[in-house]
mmCIF file of C-alpha atoms in Angstrom:
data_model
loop_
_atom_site.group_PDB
_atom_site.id
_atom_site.type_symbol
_atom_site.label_atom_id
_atom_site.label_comp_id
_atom_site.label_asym_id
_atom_site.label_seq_id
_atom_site.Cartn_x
_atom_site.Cartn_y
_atom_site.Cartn_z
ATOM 1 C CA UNK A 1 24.820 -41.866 -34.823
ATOM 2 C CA UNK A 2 22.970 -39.616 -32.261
ATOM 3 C CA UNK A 3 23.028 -40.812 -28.739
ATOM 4 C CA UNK A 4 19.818 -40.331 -26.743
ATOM 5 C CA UNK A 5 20.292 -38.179 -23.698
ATOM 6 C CA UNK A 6 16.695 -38.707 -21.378
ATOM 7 C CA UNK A 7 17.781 -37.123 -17.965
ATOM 8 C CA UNK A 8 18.105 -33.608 -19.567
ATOM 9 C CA UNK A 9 15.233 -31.428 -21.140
ATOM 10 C CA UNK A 10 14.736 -28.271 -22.978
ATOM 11 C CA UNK A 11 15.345 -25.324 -20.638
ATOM 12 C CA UNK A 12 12.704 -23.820 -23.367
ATOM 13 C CA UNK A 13 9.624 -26.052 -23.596
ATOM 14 C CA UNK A 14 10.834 -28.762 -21.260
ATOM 15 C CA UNK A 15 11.033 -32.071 -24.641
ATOM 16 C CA UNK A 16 13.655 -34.046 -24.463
ATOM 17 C CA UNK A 17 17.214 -32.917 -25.416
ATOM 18 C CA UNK A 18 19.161 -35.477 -27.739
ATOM 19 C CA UNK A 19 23.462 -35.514 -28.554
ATOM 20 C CA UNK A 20 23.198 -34.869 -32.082
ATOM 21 C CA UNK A 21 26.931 -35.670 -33.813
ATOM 22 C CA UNK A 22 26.977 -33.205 -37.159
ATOM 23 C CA UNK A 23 26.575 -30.354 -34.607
ATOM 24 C CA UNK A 24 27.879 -31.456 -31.959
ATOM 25 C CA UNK A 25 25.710 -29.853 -29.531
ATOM 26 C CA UNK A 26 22.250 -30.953 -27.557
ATOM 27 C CA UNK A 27 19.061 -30.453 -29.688
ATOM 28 C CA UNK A 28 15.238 -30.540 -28.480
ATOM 29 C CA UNK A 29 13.546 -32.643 -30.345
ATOM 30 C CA UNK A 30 9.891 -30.210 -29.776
ATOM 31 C CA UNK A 31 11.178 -26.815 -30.498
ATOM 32 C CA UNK A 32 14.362 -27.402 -32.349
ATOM 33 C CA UNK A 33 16.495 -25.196 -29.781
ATOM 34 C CA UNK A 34 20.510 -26.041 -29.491
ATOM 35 C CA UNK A 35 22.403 -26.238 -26.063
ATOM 36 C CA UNK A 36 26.202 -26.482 -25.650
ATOM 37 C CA UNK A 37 26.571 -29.337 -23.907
ATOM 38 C CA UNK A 38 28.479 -27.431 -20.651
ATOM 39 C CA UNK A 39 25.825 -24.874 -21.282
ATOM 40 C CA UNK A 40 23.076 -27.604 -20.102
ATOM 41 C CA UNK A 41 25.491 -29.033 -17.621
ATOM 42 C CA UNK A 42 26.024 -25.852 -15.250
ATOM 43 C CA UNK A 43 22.239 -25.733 -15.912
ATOM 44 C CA UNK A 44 21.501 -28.865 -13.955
ATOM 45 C CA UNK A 45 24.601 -28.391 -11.446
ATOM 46 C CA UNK A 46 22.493 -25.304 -10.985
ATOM 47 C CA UNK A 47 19.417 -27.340 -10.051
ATOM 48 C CA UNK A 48 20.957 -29.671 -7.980
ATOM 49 C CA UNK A 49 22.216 -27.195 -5.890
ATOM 50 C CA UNK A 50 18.452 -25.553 -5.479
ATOM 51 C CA UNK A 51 17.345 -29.200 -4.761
ATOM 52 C CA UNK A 52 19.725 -29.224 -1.795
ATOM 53 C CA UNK A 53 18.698 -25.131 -0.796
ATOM 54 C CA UNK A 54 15.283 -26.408 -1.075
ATOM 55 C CA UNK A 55 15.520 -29.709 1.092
ATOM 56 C CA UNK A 56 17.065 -27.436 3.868
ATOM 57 C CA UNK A 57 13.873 -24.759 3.314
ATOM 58 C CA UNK A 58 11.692 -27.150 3.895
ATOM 59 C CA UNK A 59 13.340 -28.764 7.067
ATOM 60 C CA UNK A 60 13.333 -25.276 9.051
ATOM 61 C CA UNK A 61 9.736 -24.774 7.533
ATOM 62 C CA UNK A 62 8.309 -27.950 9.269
ATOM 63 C CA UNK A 63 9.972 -26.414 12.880
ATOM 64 C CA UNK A 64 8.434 -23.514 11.998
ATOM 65 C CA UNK A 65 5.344 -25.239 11.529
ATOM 66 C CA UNK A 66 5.327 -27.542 14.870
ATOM 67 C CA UNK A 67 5.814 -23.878 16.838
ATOM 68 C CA UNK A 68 2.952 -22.412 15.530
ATOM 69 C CA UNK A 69 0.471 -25.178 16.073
ATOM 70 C CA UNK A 70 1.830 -25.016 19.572
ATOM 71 C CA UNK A 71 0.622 -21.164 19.545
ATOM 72 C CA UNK A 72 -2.227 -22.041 18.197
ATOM 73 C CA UNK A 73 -3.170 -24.833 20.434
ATOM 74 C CA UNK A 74 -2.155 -21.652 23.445
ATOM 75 C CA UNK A 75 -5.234 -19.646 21.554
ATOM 76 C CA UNK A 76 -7.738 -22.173 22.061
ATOM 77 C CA UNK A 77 -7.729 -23.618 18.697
ATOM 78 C CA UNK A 78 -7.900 -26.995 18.793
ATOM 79 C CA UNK A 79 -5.373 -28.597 16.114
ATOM 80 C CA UNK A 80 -5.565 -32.246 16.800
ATOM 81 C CA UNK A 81 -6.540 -33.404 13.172
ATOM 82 C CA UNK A 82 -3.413 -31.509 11.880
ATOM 83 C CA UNK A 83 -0.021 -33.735 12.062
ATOM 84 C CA UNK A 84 2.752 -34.229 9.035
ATOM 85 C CA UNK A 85 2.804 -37.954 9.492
ATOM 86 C CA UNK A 86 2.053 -39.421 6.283
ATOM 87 C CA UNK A 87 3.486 -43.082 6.638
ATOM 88 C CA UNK A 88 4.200 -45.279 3.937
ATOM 89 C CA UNK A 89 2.269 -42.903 1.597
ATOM 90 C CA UNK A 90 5.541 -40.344 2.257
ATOM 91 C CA UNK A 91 7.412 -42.895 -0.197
ATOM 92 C CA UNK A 92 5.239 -42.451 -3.177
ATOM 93 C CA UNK A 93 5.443 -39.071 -3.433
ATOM 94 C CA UNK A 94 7.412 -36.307 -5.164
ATOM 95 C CA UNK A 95 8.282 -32.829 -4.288
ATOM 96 C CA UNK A 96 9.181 -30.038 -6.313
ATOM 97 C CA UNK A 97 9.854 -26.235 -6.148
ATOM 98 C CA UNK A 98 10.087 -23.427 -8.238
ATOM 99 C CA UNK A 99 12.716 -20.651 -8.549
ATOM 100 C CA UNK A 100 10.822 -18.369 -9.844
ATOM 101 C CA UNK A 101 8.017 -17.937 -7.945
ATOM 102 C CA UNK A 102 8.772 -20.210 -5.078
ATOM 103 C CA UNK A 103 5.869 -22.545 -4.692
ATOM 104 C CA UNK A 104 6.127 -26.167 -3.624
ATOM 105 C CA UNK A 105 4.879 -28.339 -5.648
ATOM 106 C CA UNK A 106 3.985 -32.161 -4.027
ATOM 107 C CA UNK A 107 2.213 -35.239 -6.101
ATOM 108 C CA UNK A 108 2.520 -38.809 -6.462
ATOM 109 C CA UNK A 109 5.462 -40.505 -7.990
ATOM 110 C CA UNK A 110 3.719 -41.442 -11.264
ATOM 111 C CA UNK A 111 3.194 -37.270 -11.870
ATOM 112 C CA UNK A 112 5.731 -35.512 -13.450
ATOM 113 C CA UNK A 113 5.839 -31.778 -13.063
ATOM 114 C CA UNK A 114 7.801 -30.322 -16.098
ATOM 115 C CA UNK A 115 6.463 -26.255 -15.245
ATOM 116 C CA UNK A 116 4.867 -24.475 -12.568
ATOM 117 C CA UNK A 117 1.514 -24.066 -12.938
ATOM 118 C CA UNK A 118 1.510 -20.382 -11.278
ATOM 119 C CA UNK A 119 3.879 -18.818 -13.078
ATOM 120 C CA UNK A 120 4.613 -20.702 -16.234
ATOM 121 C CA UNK A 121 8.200 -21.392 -15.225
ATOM 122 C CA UNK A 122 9.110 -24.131 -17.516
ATOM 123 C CA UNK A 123 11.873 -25.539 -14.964
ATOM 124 C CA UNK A 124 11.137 -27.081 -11.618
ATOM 125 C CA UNK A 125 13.691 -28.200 -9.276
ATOM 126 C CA UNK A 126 12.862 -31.607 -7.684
ATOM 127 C CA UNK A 127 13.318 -32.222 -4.443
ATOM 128 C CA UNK A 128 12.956 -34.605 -1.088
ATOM 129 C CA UNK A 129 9.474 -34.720 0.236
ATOM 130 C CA UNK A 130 8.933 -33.093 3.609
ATOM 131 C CA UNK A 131 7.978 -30.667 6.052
ATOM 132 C CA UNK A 132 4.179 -30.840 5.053
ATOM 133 C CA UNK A 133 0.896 -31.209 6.944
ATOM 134 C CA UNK A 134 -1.341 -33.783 6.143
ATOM 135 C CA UNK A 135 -4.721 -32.551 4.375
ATOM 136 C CA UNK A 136 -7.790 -33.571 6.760
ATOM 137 C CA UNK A 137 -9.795 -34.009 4.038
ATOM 138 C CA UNK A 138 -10.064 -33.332 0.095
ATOM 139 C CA UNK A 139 -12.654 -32.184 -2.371
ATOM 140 C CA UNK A 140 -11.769 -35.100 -5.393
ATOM 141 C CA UNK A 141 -11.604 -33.366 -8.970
ATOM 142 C CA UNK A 142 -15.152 -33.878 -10.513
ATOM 143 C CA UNK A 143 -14.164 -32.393 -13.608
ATOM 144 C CA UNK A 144 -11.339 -33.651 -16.867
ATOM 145 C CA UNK A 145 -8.960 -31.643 -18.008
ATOM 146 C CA UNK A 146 -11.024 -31.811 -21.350
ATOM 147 C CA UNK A 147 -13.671 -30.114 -19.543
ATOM 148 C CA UNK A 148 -11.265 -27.548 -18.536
ATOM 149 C CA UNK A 149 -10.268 -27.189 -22.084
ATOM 150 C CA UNK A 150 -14.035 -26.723 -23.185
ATOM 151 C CA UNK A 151 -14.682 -24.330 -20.681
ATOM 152 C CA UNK A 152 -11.809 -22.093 -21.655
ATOM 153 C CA UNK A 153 -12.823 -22.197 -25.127
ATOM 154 C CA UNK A 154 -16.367 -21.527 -24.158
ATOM 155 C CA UNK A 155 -14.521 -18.344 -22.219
ATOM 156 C CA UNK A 156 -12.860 -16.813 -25.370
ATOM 157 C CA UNK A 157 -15.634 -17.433 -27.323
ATOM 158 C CA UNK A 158 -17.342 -13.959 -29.263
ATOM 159 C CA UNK A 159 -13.847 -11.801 -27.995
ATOM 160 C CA UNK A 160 -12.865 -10.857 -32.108
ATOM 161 C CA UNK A 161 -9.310 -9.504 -30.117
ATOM 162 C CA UNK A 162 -7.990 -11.860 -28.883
ATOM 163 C CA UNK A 163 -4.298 -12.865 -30.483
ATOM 164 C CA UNK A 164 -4.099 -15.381 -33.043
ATOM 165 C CA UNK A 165 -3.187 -18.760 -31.516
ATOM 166 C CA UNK A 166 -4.391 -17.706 -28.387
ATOM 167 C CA UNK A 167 -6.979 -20.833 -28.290
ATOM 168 C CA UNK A 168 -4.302 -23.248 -29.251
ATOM 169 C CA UNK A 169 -4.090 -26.954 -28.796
ATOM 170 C CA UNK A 170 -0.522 -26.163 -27.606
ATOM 171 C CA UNK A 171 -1.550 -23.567 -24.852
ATOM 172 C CA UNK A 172 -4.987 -25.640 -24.006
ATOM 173 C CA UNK A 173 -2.256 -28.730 -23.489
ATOM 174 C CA UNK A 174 -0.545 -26.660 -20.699
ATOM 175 C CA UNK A 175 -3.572 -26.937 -18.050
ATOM 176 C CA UNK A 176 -2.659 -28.316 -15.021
ATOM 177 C CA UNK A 177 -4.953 -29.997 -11.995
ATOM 178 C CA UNK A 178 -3.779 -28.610 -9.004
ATOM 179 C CA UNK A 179 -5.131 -29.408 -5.355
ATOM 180 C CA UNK A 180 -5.096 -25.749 -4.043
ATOM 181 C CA UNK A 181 -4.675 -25.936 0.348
ATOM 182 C CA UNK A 182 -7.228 -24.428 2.221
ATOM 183 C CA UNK A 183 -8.025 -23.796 5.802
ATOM 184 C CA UNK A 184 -11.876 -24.575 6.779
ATOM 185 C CA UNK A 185 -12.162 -22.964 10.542
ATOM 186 C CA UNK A 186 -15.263 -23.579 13.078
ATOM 187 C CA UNK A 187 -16.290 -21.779 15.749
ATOM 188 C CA UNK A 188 -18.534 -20.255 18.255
ATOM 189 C CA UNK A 189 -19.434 -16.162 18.450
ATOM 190 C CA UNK A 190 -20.922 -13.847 20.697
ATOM 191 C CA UNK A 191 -22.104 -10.743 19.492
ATOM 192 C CA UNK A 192 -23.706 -7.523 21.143
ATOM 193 C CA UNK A 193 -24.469 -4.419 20.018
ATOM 194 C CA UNK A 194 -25.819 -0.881 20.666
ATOM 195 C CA UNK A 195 -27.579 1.078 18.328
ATOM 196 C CA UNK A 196 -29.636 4.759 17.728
ATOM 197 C CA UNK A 197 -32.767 4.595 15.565
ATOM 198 C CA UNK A 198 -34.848 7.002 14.616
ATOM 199 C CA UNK A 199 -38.748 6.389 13.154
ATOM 200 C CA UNK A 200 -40.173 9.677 11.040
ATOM 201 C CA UNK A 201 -43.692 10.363 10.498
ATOM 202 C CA UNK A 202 -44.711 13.954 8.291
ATOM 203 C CA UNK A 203 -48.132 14.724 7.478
ATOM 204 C CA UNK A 204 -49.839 18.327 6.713
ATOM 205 C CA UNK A 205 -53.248 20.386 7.018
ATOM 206 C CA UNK A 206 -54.307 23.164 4.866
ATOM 207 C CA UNK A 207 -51.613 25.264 6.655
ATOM 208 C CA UNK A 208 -48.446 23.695 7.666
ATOM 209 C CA UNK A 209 -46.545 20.286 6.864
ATOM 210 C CA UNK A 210 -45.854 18.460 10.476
ATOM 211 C CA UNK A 211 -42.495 16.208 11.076
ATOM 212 C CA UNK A 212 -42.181 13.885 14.010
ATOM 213 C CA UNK A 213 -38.950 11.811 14.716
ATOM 214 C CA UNK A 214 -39.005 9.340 17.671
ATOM 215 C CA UNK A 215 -35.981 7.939 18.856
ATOM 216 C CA UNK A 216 -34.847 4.901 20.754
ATOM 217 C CA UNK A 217 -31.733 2.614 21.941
ATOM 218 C CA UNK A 218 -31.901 -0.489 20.363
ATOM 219 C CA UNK A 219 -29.558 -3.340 22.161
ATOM 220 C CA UNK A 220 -29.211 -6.560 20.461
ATOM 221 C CA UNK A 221 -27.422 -10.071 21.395
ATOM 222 C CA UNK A 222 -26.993 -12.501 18.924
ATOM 223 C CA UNK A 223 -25.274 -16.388 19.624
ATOM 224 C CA UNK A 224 -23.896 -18.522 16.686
ATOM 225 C CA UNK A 225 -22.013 -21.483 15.331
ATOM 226 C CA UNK A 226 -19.896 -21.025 12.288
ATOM 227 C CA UNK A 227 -18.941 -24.149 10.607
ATOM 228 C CA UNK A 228 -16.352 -24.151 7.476
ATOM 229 C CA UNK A 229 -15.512 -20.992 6.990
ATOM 230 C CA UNK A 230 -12.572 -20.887 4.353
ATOM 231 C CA UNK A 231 -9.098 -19.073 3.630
ATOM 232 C CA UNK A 232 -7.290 -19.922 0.927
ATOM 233 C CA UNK A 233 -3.569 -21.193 1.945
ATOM 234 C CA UNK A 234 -1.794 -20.111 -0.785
ATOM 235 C CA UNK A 235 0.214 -16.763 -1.668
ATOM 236 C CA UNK A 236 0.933 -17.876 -5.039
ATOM 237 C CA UNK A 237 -3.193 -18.412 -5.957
ATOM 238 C CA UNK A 238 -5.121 -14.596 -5.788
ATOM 239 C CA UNK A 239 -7.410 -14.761 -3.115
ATOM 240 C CA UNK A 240 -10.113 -12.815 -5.436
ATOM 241 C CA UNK A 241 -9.399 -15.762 -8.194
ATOM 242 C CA UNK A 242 -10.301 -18.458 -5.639
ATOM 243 C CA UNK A 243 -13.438 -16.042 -4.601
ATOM 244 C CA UNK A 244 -14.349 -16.200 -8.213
ATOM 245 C CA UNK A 245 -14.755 -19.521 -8.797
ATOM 246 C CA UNK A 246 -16.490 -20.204 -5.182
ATOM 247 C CA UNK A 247 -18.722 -22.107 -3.702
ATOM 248 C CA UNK A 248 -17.624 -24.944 -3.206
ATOM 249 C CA UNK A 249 -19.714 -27.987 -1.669
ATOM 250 C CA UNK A 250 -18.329 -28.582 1.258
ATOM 251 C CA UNK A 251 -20.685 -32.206 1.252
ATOM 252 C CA UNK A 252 -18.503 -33.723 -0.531
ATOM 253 C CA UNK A 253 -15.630 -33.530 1.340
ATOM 254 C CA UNK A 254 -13.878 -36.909 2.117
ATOM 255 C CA UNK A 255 -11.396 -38.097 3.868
ATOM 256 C CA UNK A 256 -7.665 -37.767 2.508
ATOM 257 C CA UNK A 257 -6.000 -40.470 0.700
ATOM 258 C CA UNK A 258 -3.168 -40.068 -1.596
ATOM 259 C CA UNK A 259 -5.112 -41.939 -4.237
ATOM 260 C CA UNK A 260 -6.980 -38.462 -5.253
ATOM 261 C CA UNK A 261 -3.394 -36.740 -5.861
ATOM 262 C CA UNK A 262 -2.872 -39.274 -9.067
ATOM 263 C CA UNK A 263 -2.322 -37.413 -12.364
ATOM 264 C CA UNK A 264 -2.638 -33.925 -10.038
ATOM 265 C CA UNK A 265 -0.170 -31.655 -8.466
ATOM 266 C CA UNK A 266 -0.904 -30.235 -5.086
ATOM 267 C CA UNK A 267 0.581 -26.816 -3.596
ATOM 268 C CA UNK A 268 1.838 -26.637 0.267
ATOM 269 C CA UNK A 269 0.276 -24.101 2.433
ATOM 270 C CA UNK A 270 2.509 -21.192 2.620
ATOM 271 C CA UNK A 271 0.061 -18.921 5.020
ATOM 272 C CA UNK A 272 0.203 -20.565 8.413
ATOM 273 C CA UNK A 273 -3.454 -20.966 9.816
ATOM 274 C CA UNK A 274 -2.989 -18.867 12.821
ATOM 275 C CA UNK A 275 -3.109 -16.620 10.350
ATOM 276 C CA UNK A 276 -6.132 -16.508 9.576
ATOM 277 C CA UNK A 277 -7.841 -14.984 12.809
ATOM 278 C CA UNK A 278 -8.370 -11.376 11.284
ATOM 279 C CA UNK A 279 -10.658 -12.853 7.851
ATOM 280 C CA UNK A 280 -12.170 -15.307 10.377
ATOM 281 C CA UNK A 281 -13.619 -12.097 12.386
ATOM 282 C CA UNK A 282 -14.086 -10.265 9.623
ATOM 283 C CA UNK A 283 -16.548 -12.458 8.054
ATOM 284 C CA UNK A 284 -18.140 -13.821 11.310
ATOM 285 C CA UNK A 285 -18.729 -9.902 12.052
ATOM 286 C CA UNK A 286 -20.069 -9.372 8.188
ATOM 287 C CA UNK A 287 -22.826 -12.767 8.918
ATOM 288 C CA UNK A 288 -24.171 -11.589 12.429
ATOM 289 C CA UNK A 289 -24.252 -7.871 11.523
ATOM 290 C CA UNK A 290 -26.414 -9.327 8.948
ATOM 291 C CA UNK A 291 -28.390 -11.459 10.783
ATOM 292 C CA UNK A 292 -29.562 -8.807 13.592
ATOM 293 C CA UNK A 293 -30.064 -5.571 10.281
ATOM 294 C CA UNK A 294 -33.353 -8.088 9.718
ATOM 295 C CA UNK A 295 -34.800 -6.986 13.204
ATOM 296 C CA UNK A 296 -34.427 -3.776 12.335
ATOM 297 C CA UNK A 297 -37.654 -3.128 10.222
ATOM 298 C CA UNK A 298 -39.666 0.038 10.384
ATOM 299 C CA UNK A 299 -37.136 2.221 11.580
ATOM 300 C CA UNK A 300 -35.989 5.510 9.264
ATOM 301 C CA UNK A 301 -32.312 5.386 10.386
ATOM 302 C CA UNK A 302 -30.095 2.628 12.344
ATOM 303 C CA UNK A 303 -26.707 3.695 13.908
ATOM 304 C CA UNK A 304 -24.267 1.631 15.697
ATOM 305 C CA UNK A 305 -22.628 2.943 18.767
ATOM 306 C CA UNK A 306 -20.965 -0.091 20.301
ATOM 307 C CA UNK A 307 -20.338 -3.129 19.361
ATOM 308 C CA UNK A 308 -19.005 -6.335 20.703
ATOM 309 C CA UNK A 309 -17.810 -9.855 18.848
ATOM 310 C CA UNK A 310 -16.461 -12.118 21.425
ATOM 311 C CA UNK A 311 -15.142 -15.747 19.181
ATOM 312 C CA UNK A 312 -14.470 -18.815 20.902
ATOM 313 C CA UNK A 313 -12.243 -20.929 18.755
ATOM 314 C CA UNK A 314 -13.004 -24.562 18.412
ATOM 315 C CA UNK A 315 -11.281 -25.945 15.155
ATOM 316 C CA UNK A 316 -9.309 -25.489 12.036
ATOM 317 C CA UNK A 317 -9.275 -28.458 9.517
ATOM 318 C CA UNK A 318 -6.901 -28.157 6.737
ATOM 319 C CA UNK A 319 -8.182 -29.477 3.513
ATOM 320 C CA UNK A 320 -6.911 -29.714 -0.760
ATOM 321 C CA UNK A 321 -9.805 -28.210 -3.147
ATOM 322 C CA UNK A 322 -10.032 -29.014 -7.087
ATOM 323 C CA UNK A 323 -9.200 -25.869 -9.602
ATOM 324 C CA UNK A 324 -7.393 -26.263 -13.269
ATOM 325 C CA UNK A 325 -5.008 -23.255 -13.929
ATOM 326 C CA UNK A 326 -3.766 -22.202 -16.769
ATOM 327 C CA UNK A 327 -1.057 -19.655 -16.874
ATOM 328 C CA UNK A 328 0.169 -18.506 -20.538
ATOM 329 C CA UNK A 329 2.214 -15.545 -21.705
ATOM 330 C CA UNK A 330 1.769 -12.921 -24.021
ATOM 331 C CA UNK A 331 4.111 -10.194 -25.106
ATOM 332 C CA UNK A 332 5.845 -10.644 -21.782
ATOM 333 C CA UNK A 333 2.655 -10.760 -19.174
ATOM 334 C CA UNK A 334 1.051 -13.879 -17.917
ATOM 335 C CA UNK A 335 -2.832 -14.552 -17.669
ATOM 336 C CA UNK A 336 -3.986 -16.595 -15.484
ATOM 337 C CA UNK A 337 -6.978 -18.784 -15.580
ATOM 338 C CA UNK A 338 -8.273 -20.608 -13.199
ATOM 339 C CA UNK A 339 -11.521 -23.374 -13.159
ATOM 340 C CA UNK A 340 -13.547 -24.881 -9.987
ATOM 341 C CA UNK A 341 -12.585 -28.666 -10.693
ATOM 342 C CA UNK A 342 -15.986 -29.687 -9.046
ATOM 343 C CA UNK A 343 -18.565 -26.905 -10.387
ATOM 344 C CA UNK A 344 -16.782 -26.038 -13.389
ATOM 345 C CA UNK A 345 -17.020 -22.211 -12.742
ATOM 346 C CA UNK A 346 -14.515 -20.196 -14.256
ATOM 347 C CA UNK A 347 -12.610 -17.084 -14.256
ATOM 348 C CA UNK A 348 -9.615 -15.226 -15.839
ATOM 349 C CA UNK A 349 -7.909 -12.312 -17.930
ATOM 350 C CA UNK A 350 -7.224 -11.694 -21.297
ATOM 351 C CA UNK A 351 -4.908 -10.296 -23.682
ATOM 352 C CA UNK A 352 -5.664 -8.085 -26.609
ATOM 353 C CA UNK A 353 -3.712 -8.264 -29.880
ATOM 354 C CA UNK A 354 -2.511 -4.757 -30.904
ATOM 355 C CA UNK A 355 -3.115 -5.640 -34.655
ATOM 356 C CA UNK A 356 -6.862 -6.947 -34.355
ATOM 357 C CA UNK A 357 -7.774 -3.806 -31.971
ATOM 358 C CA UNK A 358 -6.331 -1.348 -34.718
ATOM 359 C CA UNK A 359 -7.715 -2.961 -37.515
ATOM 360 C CA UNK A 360 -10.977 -2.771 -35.169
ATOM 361 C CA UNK A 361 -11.210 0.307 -34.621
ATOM 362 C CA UNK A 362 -9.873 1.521 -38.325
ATOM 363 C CA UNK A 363 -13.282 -0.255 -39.077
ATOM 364 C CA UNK A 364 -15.232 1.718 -36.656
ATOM 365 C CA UNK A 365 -13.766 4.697 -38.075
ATOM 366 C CA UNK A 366 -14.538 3.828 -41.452
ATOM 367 C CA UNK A 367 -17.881 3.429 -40.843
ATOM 368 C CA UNK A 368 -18.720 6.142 -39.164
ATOM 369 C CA UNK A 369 -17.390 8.320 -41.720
ATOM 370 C CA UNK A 370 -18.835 6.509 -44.223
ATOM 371 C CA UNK A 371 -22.322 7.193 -42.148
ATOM 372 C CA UNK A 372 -21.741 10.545 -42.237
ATOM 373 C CA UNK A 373 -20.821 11.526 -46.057
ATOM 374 C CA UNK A 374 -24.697 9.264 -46.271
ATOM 375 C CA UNK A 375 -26.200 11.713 -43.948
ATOM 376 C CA UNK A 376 -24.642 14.901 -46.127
ATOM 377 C CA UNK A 377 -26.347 13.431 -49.469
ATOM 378 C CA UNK A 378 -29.376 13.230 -47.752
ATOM 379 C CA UNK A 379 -29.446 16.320 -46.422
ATOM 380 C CA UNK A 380 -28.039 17.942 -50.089
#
């Protein structure tokens, strides 16, 4: 009689493995797959040796993290809101990483994470919680995992290429809720600027067409508050997926409280906020460059010739927003696909099956040939 064996899954779609006696050997009881048992043994010895490599990782990442709040506090930012003291909430959660891609994965202890949700890794090594900041606040998932589902199928629907299978239950089961870190920063800016303008005028008599360009220096100065400007905190989530799916309402922001992380996974920051001084300028320049071209009306030409940002920091506020993901393979690739879990906005890649485009264009072929013997009758 088979003996059931619930600590150990399928190294292939992550069911549970069972001691089955005619073979002798570990079977999934999802895909059917067979494991020598030693085979699944060095497996896990494997993992628990990543567990400890991980635990260690994460120890010298929280130093690293105390030094460079205490450069950032040295730039003026002010980082008071940001501390890794969770309390008593530490106990009820779960850490995990993966060795493929290397996120860290954190949730509460009622959430199981059985594959990364970035890379489709069905293994996960778990881990001791630790070494994290505490989110400031959170954006709380508006949206189901249903919805998720309907929006995806909404996505694929009228593209006749796509693989078969491709809109699965299977595939639509592995979408995961995942609280993606962000850093919100707010602060003050200074800007001046120097410009060259020109304003044409032309007219004519019954002899000669006239042109007349006047120039002048323009000088501006401009004063403004930023509040909430937002980076995402994550290497493993494309910045221009997370721009796709933006905005996202920032009045709704609340307070963080390990209740929202129930049923959801949550990455760790991986990009420090200190470093996030050159898109902070970058976009602060963008908004008052825009604000001043408006005073520039009835002029032919505008040229800068100096200008000046001077940013006074003031805060950065580290906070979890709401997207599903769904990462899938196909003939060796992943596509990602990735939701707003409060607007439901969403964005992603797709495959295209080499059969269906062949038979597609065969078609197309067809046809037009088939136009074209018409058009030689007619002509006839």
């Amino acid at each position: 009689m088979a003996s059931q064996i619930t600590n150990y899954k399928c190294p292939a779609c992550t069911g549970p493995l069972h001691f089955a006696g005619a073979s002798g050997m570990l079977e999934c009881d999802f895909c059917g797959a067979k494991y020598d048992v030693a085979q699944i043994e060095a497996l896990y010895a494997e993992k628990e040796a990543k567990a400890v490599a991980a635990t260690e990782q994460a120890n010298a990442k929280a130093e690293q993290n105390r030094q460079k709040m205490a450069e950032m506090e040295s730039q003026g930012w002010d980082t008071s809101s940001l501390n890794s003291d969770w309390g008593a909430e530490a106990d009820g959660m779960k850490a995990y990483s993966c060795p493929s891609c290397g996120a860290e994965l954190i949730c509460d202890a009622s959430t199981a994470a059985t594959s990364c949700p970035y890379c489709g890794n069905p293994t996960v090594v778990p881990g001791q919680f630790s070494g994290a900041l505490k989110p400031d606040f959170v954006l709380p998932f508006k949206l189901s995992k249903e919805d998720a589902k309907a929006a995806f199928l909404r996505l694929c629907k009228g593209k006749p290429l796509l693989p078969k299978g491709f809109t699965s239950e299977q595939r639509l089961e592995k979408i995961t809720g995942m609280y993606v870190p962000f850093w919100l920063y707010d602060c003050a800016a200074d800007f001046s600027g120097s410009y060259k303008a020109t304003r044409i005028h032309t007219w004519s008599d019954s002899k000669y067409e006239y042109t007349k360009t006047d120039h002048f220096l323009l000088k501006r100065d401009a004063a403004a508050d930023f509040v909430g400007i937002p980076m995402d905190g994550s290497t493993k989530m494309e910045d221009a997926f997370m721009e796709s799916i933006e905005p996202f309402d920032y009045k709704q922001l609340t307070s963080f409280d390990m209740a929202y992380l129930t049923g959801y996974l949550a990455d760790k920051y991986d990009v420090p906020s200190e470093n996030g001084e050159p898109r902070v300028r970058q976009r602060v320049d963008a908004a008052m460059d825009d604000r001043l071209q408006s005073t520039f009306a009835g002029y032919s030409s505008v040229v800068p010739t100096s200008r000046q940002l001077n940013i006074k920091h003031n805060k950065a506020r580290y906070v979890f927003f709401p997207v599903w993901i769904l990462n899938t393979k196909y003939k060796d690739k992943i596509y990602t696909f990735a939701m707003n879990g409060q607007t439901g906005k969403m964005t992603g890649a797709f495959p295209i099956c080499p059969k269906k485009t062949a038979a597609w264009f065969a078609g197309v072929t067809a046809g037009v040939a088939l136009l074209a013997s018409l058009v030689q009758l007619l002509m006839l």
